[in-house]
Amino acid sequence: RLGFTSLQMAAVSSSGFRLTKEHLVVAVPVAVVAAAGGFLVSRYLNRRSCQKGLVNTFISKDSPKVVHSFDMEDIGTKAVYCRCWKSKKFPYCDGSHAKHNEETGDNVGPLIIKKRDA
């Protein structure tokens, strides 16, 4: 008991702050709740950033894999296909990659297939 009182007196004389059991009874639960809250918020934000990192956010989400196949004869002279997965006309490009590139700093563009001039 004498050691704790001496410690209290030293704290009071050097900083003007006095640490008591009542302070600890309040401070420890607050610190535990703050630490748990910070942990949960960081997990939530981390999970959200992973969701935002998805490339395909809305196209054929019920399918295990999105695959498109085209015959060269059906293309005509030129076809422009989306590679950013943001096109509302997917699999065809509608220019959505420009907004995607501006927002993310990415440099994705379309896949252009055209017949060679003979």
mmCIF file of C-alpha atoms in Angstrom, residues 8 11-12 15-20 23:
data_model
loop_
_atom_site.group_PDB
_atom_site.id
_atom_site.type_symbol
_atom_site.label_atom_id
_atom_site.label_comp_id
_atom_site.label_asym_id
_atom_site.label_seq_id
_atom_site.Cartn_x
_atom_site.Cartn_y
_atom_site.Cartn_z
ATOM 1 C CA GLN A 8 0.556 8.437 -6.607
ATOM 2 C CA ALA A 11 2.624 11.394 -10.244
ATOM 3 C CA VAL A 12 0.818 14.266 -8.571
ATOM 4 C CA SER A 15 2.477 16.297 -13.665
ATOM 5 C CA GLY A 16 -0.512 17.307 -11.582
ATOM 6 C CA PHE A 17 -2.358 14.133 -12.708
ATOM 7 C CA ARG A 18 -3.475 11.574 -10.177
ATOM 8 C CA LEU A 19 -4.196 7.970 -11.259
ATOM 9 C CA THR A 20 -6.699 6.160 -9.054
ATOM 10 C CA HIS A 23 -9.762 6.034 -13.295
#
